[in-house]
Amino acid sequence: MELVEVDVAIVGAGGAGLRAAIALVEKDPTLRIALISKVYPMRSHTCAAEGGAAGVVKPDDSFDLHFDDTVGGGDWLSDQDCVEYFVHEAPKELMQLEHWGCPWNREADGSVAVRPFGGMKKQRTWFAADKSGFHILHTLFQTTLQFPTITRFDEYYALDLLVEDGRCQGLTAMEMRSGMIKQFHAKSVIIAGGGAGRMFPFSTNGAIKTGDGMAMAYRAGVPLKDMEFVQYHPTGLPNTGSLLTEACRGEGGVLLNKNGRRYLQDYGMGPETPLGKPQLKTMELGPRDRVSQAYWHELQKGNTVTTPWGECVMLDMRHLGEKYIDERLPLVRELGIAYLGVDIVKDAIPIRPVVHYMMGGISTNTKAATPLPGLFAAGECACVSLNGANRLGSNSLVELLVFGKSAALSAIEHIKGLPAPNRAALEVKAKESQARVRELFSRTDGNESMSGLRKEMMDTMEKNAGLYREENGLREAVAKIAELRQRYQKVMLHDKSNVFNTDLFQVLELGSMLDCAEALTVSALARKESRGAHQRLDYVQRDDQNFLRHSMAYYQGLDAPRIDYLDVVITKSPPGVRDYSGDHK
């Protein structure tokens, strides 16, 4: 087994991973850095983000307002020390991207343009048309190319962390083109591998979002925090799940039911504002959890529109005009025409909520450190917790930057004075990881298929762990996922080759998703309240007395995870009422 020795290994080459790599080499140009990714960096899922990135920049805005929006949007499950750090660092990171070449939209006077976003009571979302994630990722990637000590390992599938002497000292990964497993010895490891939204069948997430990094840390003993909080984005295309950015509503798009009514006014999000008038009330700029849940209630009332792809509501942007749409929302127009044959300049487009983002993930603190020494995490795979029970749109792209850099600085601090990794001990661990893969190839008595188990998992998650949940459904989900994890031990590989064995990688990804799905469903069953994106039909009230706490799921092999709790950090904002009915200026 080939050995690669580095100072820091980064798993994932999206926004968080690239930002971490840059911060590492800027702090210490002598560091040897391995950047390990199962796709080419520009295929990372950061490129799919469209709307923009939040940071205080205008004179009528303030750090306190951004803090209040984030904490209230997260239904007071956000750790407030984390939010305080984040809001102060956000504009610095966005300005740094500007200096590296990110083409932010500008106002007529040359200043950075900002747009409204859901749950934000001030306009603070920087944007590059509706391709913000693509431009951020491109800017970060081209910046890394100037540093020769960053070595990329593209199309490598990360397998297991190497833990020895109570600390993380590397990982194993398989090169896809050869099937060879390599061991990476590193004094620090940063996981930036994205979320696990593909455990659901209807998702904005690309096929790579299978929770591999989350599962790696989980199996190594690191708890997964707040896994029950899964965000539905209100505006997904009904046939593909493709995202129509929140910028559609930020720029003035409206949601209509089958009667042509702007129904959000019926769900505590303000009275209707006439089209063409300044949008002073929250309405379509409510937070994602509330807007998605309003769709569900309209569905129960029979107020949705029947389409060939199921029940929908309509997103109307016609009043914005072709010139404005082509300037601010060109990709949205392209998507509507390409996937539904609908030109948003001429017609309203059908949409429905779609799984978009996981608030939960690898438990970290504000310094991006996990409870396992030597292991750090950033981005969607991590739970800091910035987002609490519901992430506000445009916070996540900045989260990648702020905590990607934080992870790098913490990793550097950790390696000071550390001895070199124990090669012999780590090689034993690496061979155990290799044996796990070889066992898949050697199975001859398996009778389960990867695709069959994956479909059962997705159907279970959609049915029982979606927008609204209840006791019986969650118990059914917990039992079913446990059963699937047992049956997973009998999955047979059909392809026994070494070169780009997609059958093997999909089986490994399924294992990661099942681990994450069990942590999610068990955590959701235990949380007997409704908060943010976790809505229980049988426990409809938020319960601060018993559940103003983070869920912590601990891996226990094939047994159900152990659930513990960690108090939320409250600094200056005691839990209050989330009110989105007032002025939105």
XYZ file of C-alpha atoms in Angstrom:
585
model
C 0.000 0.000 0.000
C 1.530 3.305 -1.126
C 2.260 5.833 1.600
C 1.831 9.596 1.207
C 3.253 11.678 4.063
C 1.987 15.240 4.479
C 1.485 17.793 7.240
C -2.232 18.341 6.616
C -4.684 16.230 4.618
C -7.934 17.830 3.439
C -10.883 15.647 2.403
C -13.023 17.533 -0.098
C -11.994 20.222 -2.587
C -15.097 22.410 -2.635
C -15.349 25.873 -1.122
C -14.372 24.897 2.435
C -11.539 22.581 1.403
C -10.002 25.048 -1.045
C -10.276 27.927 1.432
C -8.570 25.782 4.073
C -5.755 24.884 1.687
C -5.105 28.544 0.831
C -5.119 29.582 4.493
C -2.669 26.802 5.371
C -0.115 27.700 2.753
C -0.431 31.447 3.333
C 0.250 30.918 7.027
C 3.163 28.529 6.433
C 4.415 28.079 2.840
C 6.513 25.072 3.888
C 3.524 22.900 4.822
C 2.893 19.843 2.683
C -0.826 19.692 1.930
C -2.825 16.857 0.360
C -6.136 17.926 -1.175
C -8.191 14.756 -1.652
C -11.442 14.857 -3.632
C -13.688 12.267 -5.231
C -14.347 14.700 -8.090
C -12.336 17.338 -9.915
C -12.524 20.452 -7.684
C -14.656 22.468 -10.090
C -17.234 19.663 -9.970
C -17.647 20.153 -6.223
C -21.144 21.059 -5.096
C -20.255 24.622 -4.146
C -20.632 25.408 -7.846
C -24.372 24.620 -7.624
C -25.068 27.488 -5.195
C -26.735 30.315 -7.041
C -28.061 33.179 -4.956
C -25.178 34.749 -3.046
C -23.250 35.154 0.192
C -24.199 37.247 3.215
C -21.924 39.850 4.781
C -22.506 43.254 6.346
C -21.303 45.938 3.934
C -23.966 48.669 3.641
C -24.230 51.612 6.061
C -27.812 50.779 7.128
C -26.773 47.258 8.198
C -24.849 46.056 11.255
C -23.244 42.988 12.802
C -25.959 42.976 15.460
C -28.696 42.800 12.818
C -26.956 39.933 10.998
C -26.539 38.185 14.354
C -30.216 38.625 15.231
C -31.393 37.373 11.831
C -29.184 34.279 12.043
C -30.082 33.369 15.630
C -33.803 33.966 15.119
C -33.729 32.169 11.765
C -32.104 29.186 13.478
C -34.934 29.144 16.044
C -32.423 29.803 18.846
C -30.546 26.535 18.351
C -27.496 28.367 16.973
C -24.478 28.698 19.270
C -24.296 32.435 19.686
C -20.538 32.665 20.205
C -20.205 31.001 16.807
C -22.685 33.403 15.184
C -20.882 36.420 16.677
C -17.558 35.245 15.254
C -19.147 34.458 11.895
C -20.882 37.789 11.271
C -17.676 39.725 11.994
C -15.517 37.509 9.760
C -17.988 37.262 6.851
C -17.323 40.631 5.155
C -13.564 40.136 5.478
C -13.794 36.849 3.602
C -16.050 38.271 0.891
C -13.683 41.191 0.401
C -10.778 38.733 0.192
C -12.606 36.940 -2.618
C -13.010 40.300 -4.339
C -9.244 40.780 -4.200
C -8.710 37.287 -5.609
C -10.965 38.105 -8.543
C -14.544 37.087 -7.709
C -16.799 39.135 -10.050
C -19.411 40.466 -7.609
C -22.240 42.468 -9.138
C -21.828 46.218 -8.654
C -24.113 49.173 -7.981
C -24.102 52.133 -10.362
C -21.583 53.921 -8.106
C -19.187 50.950 -8.277
C -19.861 49.602 -4.787
C -20.723 45.958 -4.188
C -24.361 45.186 -4.967
C -26.460 43.300 -2.430
C -29.886 41.688 -2.763
C -32.596 40.674 -0.267
C -32.667 37.081 0.953
C -35.102 35.060 3.016
C -35.050 35.700 6.760
C -32.647 38.633 6.349
C -34.250 41.910 7.428
C -31.605 43.911 5.584
C -30.172 43.551 2.106
C -26.741 41.993 2.717
C -26.346 39.192 0.173
C -23.403 39.739 -2.187
C -23.970 38.035 -5.543
C -22.543 37.292 -8.957
C -25.758 37.161 -11.015
C -27.304 33.783 -10.111
C -24.047 31.824 -10.416
C -22.436 32.947 -7.163
C -21.243 29.514 -6.013
C -19.633 28.816 -9.371
C -17.707 32.089 -9.307
C -16.646 31.607 -5.671
C -15.418 28.083 -6.381
C -13.625 29.193 -9.534
C -11.932 32.041 -7.665
C -10.735 29.745 -4.885
C -9.580 27.023 -7.275
C -7.526 29.330 -9.479
C -5.980 30.863 -6.351
C -4.767 27.448 -5.146
C -2.935 26.869 -8.435
C -0.191 29.315 -7.486
C 0.924 27.227 -4.494
C 3.163 24.250 -5.380
C 2.960 22.709 -1.892
C -0.751 21.951 -2.405
C -0.839 18.519 -4.031
C -4.206 17.496 -5.475
C -5.476 13.940 -5.430
C -8.482 14.233 -7.727
C -10.921 11.321 -8.072
C -9.890 9.630 -4.833
C -12.545 8.138 -2.588
C -11.771 8.676 1.113
C -12.359 5.490 3.104
C -11.422 5.674 6.798
C -9.645 7.902 9.263
C -6.472 6.592 10.858
C -6.712 7.094 14.622
C -3.810 6.159 16.851
C -2.733 7.252 20.317
C -6.005 9.104 20.815
C -5.644 11.418 17.844
C -6.355 11.470 14.124
C -3.152 10.913 12.164
C -4.336 10.433 8.607
C -6.710 8.483 6.407
C -6.982 5.917 3.671
C -8.314 6.696 0.191
C -8.781 4.773 -3.030
C -7.642 6.080 -6.383
C -10.630 5.562 -8.665
C -8.735 5.085 -11.899
C -6.586 2.244 -10.538
C -8.447 0.854 -7.545
C -5.278 1.251 -5.473
C -5.644 2.208 -1.822
C -3.201 4.749 -0.422
C -2.553 5.681 3.166
C -2.105 9.358 3.932
C -0.181 10.065 7.122
C -0.905 13.581 8.374
C -0.546 15.452 11.647
C -3.912 17.134 11.032
C -6.918 16.150 8.915
C -9.639 18.533 7.753
C -12.917 17.078 6.504
C -14.765 19.328 4.052
C -16.736 16.684 2.207
C -20.238 18.194 2.028
C -23.613 16.956 3.211
C -25.685 13.809 2.767
C -28.822 15.031 1.013
C -28.795 12.143 -1.460
C -30.335 9.905 1.205
C -33.579 11.567 0.064
C -35.015 10.881 -3.409
C -36.012 14.477 -4.255
C -33.048 16.757 -3.662
C -31.158 19.695 -5.114
C -27.981 17.821 -4.198
C -25.733 16.306 -6.828
C -24.897 12.598 -6.823
C -21.682 13.217 -4.854
C -23.498 14.433 -1.710
C -23.520 11.118 0.147
C -22.111 12.055 3.557
C -18.824 10.166 3.191
C -16.826 12.575 5.368
C -19.563 12.701 7.983
C -19.670 8.911 8.164
C -15.859 8.664 8.379
C -15.804 10.897 11.439
C -18.865 9.175 12.935
C -17.281 5.733 12.662
C -14.119 7.131 14.282
C -16.095 8.117 17.379
C -16.915 11.754 16.635
C -20.587 12.589 17.327
C -22.921 13.829 14.622
C -24.710 16.902 15.943
C -28.307 18.021 15.198
C -28.791 15.533 12.375
C -32.599 15.774 12.545
C -32.559 19.270 11.035
C -32.830 18.931 7.250
C -33.627 21.989 5.186
C -36.166 21.957 2.390
C -35.711 24.720 -0.148
C -39.118 26.140 -1.125
C -38.436 26.430 -4.857
C -37.286 23.280 -6.604
C -38.261 22.192 -10.103
C -40.870 19.446 -9.659
C -39.458 17.040 -12.241
C -35.735 17.130 -11.426
C -35.396 18.777 -8.019
C -33.091 21.369 -9.578
C -32.773 24.503 -7.478
C -34.370 27.800 -8.427
C -32.370 30.157 -6.252
C -33.854 32.149 -3.400
C -32.760 35.157 -5.442
C -35.917 34.575 -7.503
C -37.898 35.745 -4.485
C -35.240 38.195 -3.355
C -35.531 39.999 -6.678
C -39.329 40.148 -6.381
C -40.765 36.812 -7.526
C -44.033 35.813 -5.830
C -45.571 32.468 -4.849
C -49.151 31.797 -5.920
C -51.600 28.967 -5.200
C -54.115 27.587 -7.704
C -56.398 30.552 -7.012
C -53.664 33.064 -7.846
C -53.395 34.094 -4.191
C -50.097 35.020 -2.565
C -50.795 32.516 0.163
C -47.829 33.278 2.438
C -49.847 36.074 4.004
C -51.990 33.323 5.546
C -49.007 31.870 7.447
C -47.734 34.752 9.549
C -45.504 36.285 6.884
C -47.184 39.651 6.396
C -49.993 41.078 4.280
C -49.706 41.115 0.522
C -47.843 43.984 -1.109
C -49.103 45.014 -4.585
C -46.800 44.060 -7.433
C -44.645 46.906 -8.597
C -44.623 48.440 -5.121
C -41.687 48.200 -2.701
C -41.886 44.876 -0.893
C -42.106 46.105 2.697
C -43.467 42.920 4.232
C -41.735 39.593 4.651
C -43.999 37.446 2.439
C -41.767 35.502 0.010
C -38.710 36.602 1.994
C -39.624 34.496 4.981
C -37.107 31.861 6.115
C -36.917 28.627 4.156
C -38.450 26.392 6.798
C -41.568 28.580 7.126
C -42.027 29.046 3.358
C -41.641 25.303 2.694
C -44.046 24.410 5.489
C -46.642 26.829 4.060
C -46.618 24.760 0.841
C -47.476 21.642 2.878
C -50.461 23.406 4.442
C -51.667 24.592 1.030
C -51.399 20.990 -0.154
C -53.596 19.816 2.740
C -56.179 22.486 1.856
C -56.304 21.437 -1.796
C -54.911 24.778 -2.964
C -52.005 23.434 -5.023
C -51.756 23.128 -8.795
C -51.869 19.645 -10.349
C -49.044 19.108 -12.840
C -47.609 16.050 -14.626
C -44.939 15.970 -11.893
C -47.241 16.146 -8.900
C -48.754 18.938 -6.830
C -47.062 22.339 -7.080
C -47.478 26.036 -6.464
C -46.468 28.708 -8.952
C -43.489 31.056 -8.853
C -44.290 34.195 -10.854
C -41.498 36.507 -12.017
C -43.092 37.896 -15.174
C -43.523 41.371 -13.699
C -39.742 41.737 -13.342
C -39.342 42.042 -17.095
C -36.989 40.358 -19.552
C -34.107 42.843 -19.216
C -33.987 42.551 -15.418
C -34.334 38.762 -15.458
C -31.516 38.402 -17.989
C -29.283 40.618 -15.854
C -30.018 39.102 -12.429
C -31.471 35.609 -13.052
C -30.093 34.304 -16.378
C -29.439 30.771 -15.106
C -32.950 30.480 -13.669
C -34.374 31.360 -17.065
C -32.142 28.764 -18.717
C -33.166 26.066 -16.224
C -36.877 26.730 -16.693
C -36.619 26.478 -20.467
C -34.281 23.468 -20.471
C -36.078 21.298 -17.901
C -39.734 22.349 -18.049
C -40.073 24.261 -21.300
C -41.213 27.295 -19.299
C -39.811 30.755 -20.030
C -40.093 32.707 -16.762
C -40.278 35.937 -18.753
C -43.600 34.792 -20.211
C -45.092 32.314 -17.722
C -45.175 31.436 -14.038
C -43.210 28.273 -13.286
C -44.343 25.326 -11.114
C -42.226 24.606 -8.020
C -42.351 22.585 -4.824
C -40.091 22.168 -1.759
C -37.031 19.978 -2.183
C -34.350 18.677 0.214
C -31.484 21.131 0.012
C -29.153 21.311 3.025
C -28.280 19.580 6.284
C -27.944 21.810 9.322
C -26.481 18.859 11.242
C -23.101 17.233 10.801
C -19.742 16.527 12.429
C -19.673 18.218 15.809
C -17.170 21.099 15.860
C -16.547 24.255 17.840
C -15.947 27.788 16.558
C -12.333 26.842 15.807
C -13.622 24.026 13.553
C -12.139 21.438 15.933
C -13.927 18.144 16.564
C -13.723 16.254 19.884
C -11.082 14.025 18.263
C -7.657 15.733 18.482
C -6.148 16.294 15.064
C -9.492 16.221 13.260
C -11.181 19.373 11.998
C -14.222 19.938 9.800
C -15.841 22.770 7.860
C -18.717 23.371 5.471
C -21.962 21.471 5.224
C -20.433 18.286 6.640
C -19.795 20.134 9.914
C -22.138 21.460 12.584
C -20.509 24.417 14.338
C -23.482 25.254 15.127
C -24.015 28.397 13.079
C -27.303 27.454 11.479
C -29.200 25.978 14.411
C -32.547 24.502 13.406
C -32.783 26.349 10.095
C -30.094 27.922 7.897
C -30.742 31.311 6.383
C -30.057 31.425 2.679
C -26.693 33.027 1.733
C -25.067 32.215 5.092
C -23.668 28.879 3.886
C -21.363 30.172 1.157
C -19.711 32.425 3.725
C -19.652 29.601 6.278
C -17.387 27.688 3.875
C -14.942 30.571 3.850
C -15.002 31.571 7.502
C -14.729 28.081 8.933
C -12.539 26.695 6.152
C -9.981 29.295 7.197
C -10.671 28.614 10.888
C -10.057 24.885 10.367
C -6.731 25.645 8.694
C -5.519 27.909 11.492
C -6.542 25.325 14.096
C -4.821 22.536 12.166
C -1.581 24.511 12.105
C -1.811 25.178 15.821
C -2.402 21.474 16.485
C 0.672 20.213 14.649
C 3.137 22.400 16.537
C 5.582 20.172 18.397
C 3.849 16.939 17.392
C 6.062 13.932 16.691
C 5.971 12.267 13.315
C 3.129 9.752 12.891
C 3.851 6.196 14.047
C 4.224 4.505 10.676
C 3.972 0.933 11.896
C 0.855 1.507 13.998
C -0.865 3.476 11.263
C -0.090 0.823 8.683
C -1.975 -1.716 10.798
C -4.981 0.618 10.825
C -4.679 1.167 7.089
C -4.701 -2.580 6.434
C -7.931 -2.847 8.437
C -9.450 -0.242 6.112
C -8.147 -2.125 3.088
C -9.645 -5.350 4.451
C -13.063 -3.675 4.656
C -12.969 -3.035 0.913
C -11.528 -6.445 0.048
C -14.344 -8.102 1.983
C -16.830 -6.502 -0.429
C -14.993 -8.076 -3.371
C -14.814 -11.487 -1.704
C -18.517 -11.858 -0.889
C -20.090 -14.824 -2.612
C -23.257 -15.373 -0.583
C -24.772 -11.880 -0.737
C -28.332 -11.515 -1.987
C -28.897 -7.782 -1.668
C -28.495 -5.154 -4.392
C -27.146 -1.675 -3.879
C -29.923 -0.075 -5.938
C -32.652 -1.972 -4.109
C -31.433 -0.964 -0.651
C -30.878 2.603 -1.771
C -34.435 2.896 -3.065
C -35.868 1.508 0.170
C -33.775 3.995 2.157
C -34.905 6.931 0.028
C -38.567 5.923 0.153
C -38.370 5.595 3.939
C -36.743 8.989 4.393
C -39.223 10.699 2.070
C -42.234 9.126 3.751
C -41.239 9.446 7.400
C -38.520 12.087 7.798
C -39.676 14.867 5.491
C -41.229 18.280 6.070
C -43.539 17.006 8.818
C -42.920 14.046 11.094
C -44.734 12.079 13.784
C -43.999 9.307 16.282
C -45.238 6.271 14.372
C -43.585 7.307 11.136
C -40.275 7.994 12.828
C -40.384 4.667 14.651
C -41.027 2.988 11.320
C -38.076 4.864 9.805
C -35.732 3.938 12.675
C -36.682 0.268 12.368
C -36.371 0.272 8.579
C -32.972 1.973 8.478
C -31.694 -0.465 11.132
C -32.939 -3.345 8.994
C -31.292 -1.892 5.881
C -27.984 -1.523 7.703
C -28.129 -5.217 8.596
C -29.036 -6.196 5.028
C -26.224 -3.979 3.740
C -23.827 -6.605 5.081
C -25.119 -8.879 2.288
C -24.733 -6.481 -0.644
C -23.069 -8.094 -3.633
C -20.744 -6.315 -6.032
C -21.549 -7.057 -9.673
C -18.373 -5.420 -10.948
C -15.173 -6.956 -9.560
C -12.774 -4.845 -11.628
C -10.350 -2.215 -10.320
C -10.611 0.618 -12.831
C -13.329 3.222 -12.145
C -15.491 0.663 -10.400
C -18.623 2.779 -9.956
C -20.462 -0.218 -8.509
C -17.980 -0.319 -5.623
C -18.114 3.419 -4.955
C -21.914 3.448 -4.961
C -21.928 0.613 -2.421
C -19.490 2.531 -0.208
C -21.571 5.686 -0.574
C -24.712 3.777 0.373
C -23.006 2.647 3.566
C -22.217 6.262 4.422
C -25.782 7.376 3.728
C -27.263 4.594 5.840
C -25.036 5.573 8.775
C -26.114 9.211 8.431
C -29.772 8.267 7.937
C -29.801 6.266 11.152
C -28.275 9.147 13.113
C -30.908 11.437 11.597
C -33.975 9.290 12.281
C -32.952 8.290 15.811
C -32.213 11.937 16.669
C -35.532 13.045 15.170
C -37.498 10.456 17.137
C -35.862 11.601 20.367
C -36.575 15.315 19.784
C -40.192 15.647 20.920
C -40.805 19.226 19.850
C -41.146 21.352 16.706
C -38.249 23.706 16.002
C -37.157 25.171 12.678
C -36.873 22.480 10.028
C -37.833 19.707 12.492
C -41.635 19.765 12.636
C -43.597 17.176 14.612
C -47.350 16.848 14.070
C -47.605 15.260 17.530
C -45.418 17.851 19.318
C -46.302 21.110 17.627
C -44.703 23.543 20.103
C -41.067 24.471 20.588
C -39.915 23.145 23.961
C -37.045 25.248 25.297
C -37.315 23.627 28.705
C -36.290 20.196 27.434
C -34.826 20.693 23.969
C -32.835 23.912 23.855
C -30.004 21.466 23.340
C -28.002 19.979 20.507
C -28.610 16.317 19.711
C -25.388 14.290 19.729
C -25.457 10.904 17.983
C -22.617 8.472 18.798
C -21.809 5.511 16.545
C -22.286 2.043 18.034
C -21.594 -0.295 15.141
C -24.694 -2.089 13.898
C -26.590 -1.053 17.020
C -28.598 2.161 17.094
C -26.574 5.257 17.928
C -26.450 6.553 21.459
C -28.112 9.964 21.759
C -26.797 12.543 24.174
C -27.278 16.304 24.375
C -25.144 19.425 24.541
C -26.437 22.789 25.767
C -26.796 25.598 23.249
C -24.442 28.536 23.845
C -26.567 31.604 24.667
C -24.654 34.888 24.974
C -27.041 37.793 24.423
C -30.234 36.632 22.708
C -32.615 34.610 24.908
C -35.131 32.440 23.017
C -37.974 34.521 21.619
C -40.768 34.444 19.068
C -39.847 34.210 15.400
C -41.917 37.043 13.906
C -41.915 37.522 10.152
C -45.132 39.510 9.884
C -43.681 43.013 10.338
C -41.860 45.474 8.119
C -39.095 44.122 5.899
C -37.028 47.188 5.083
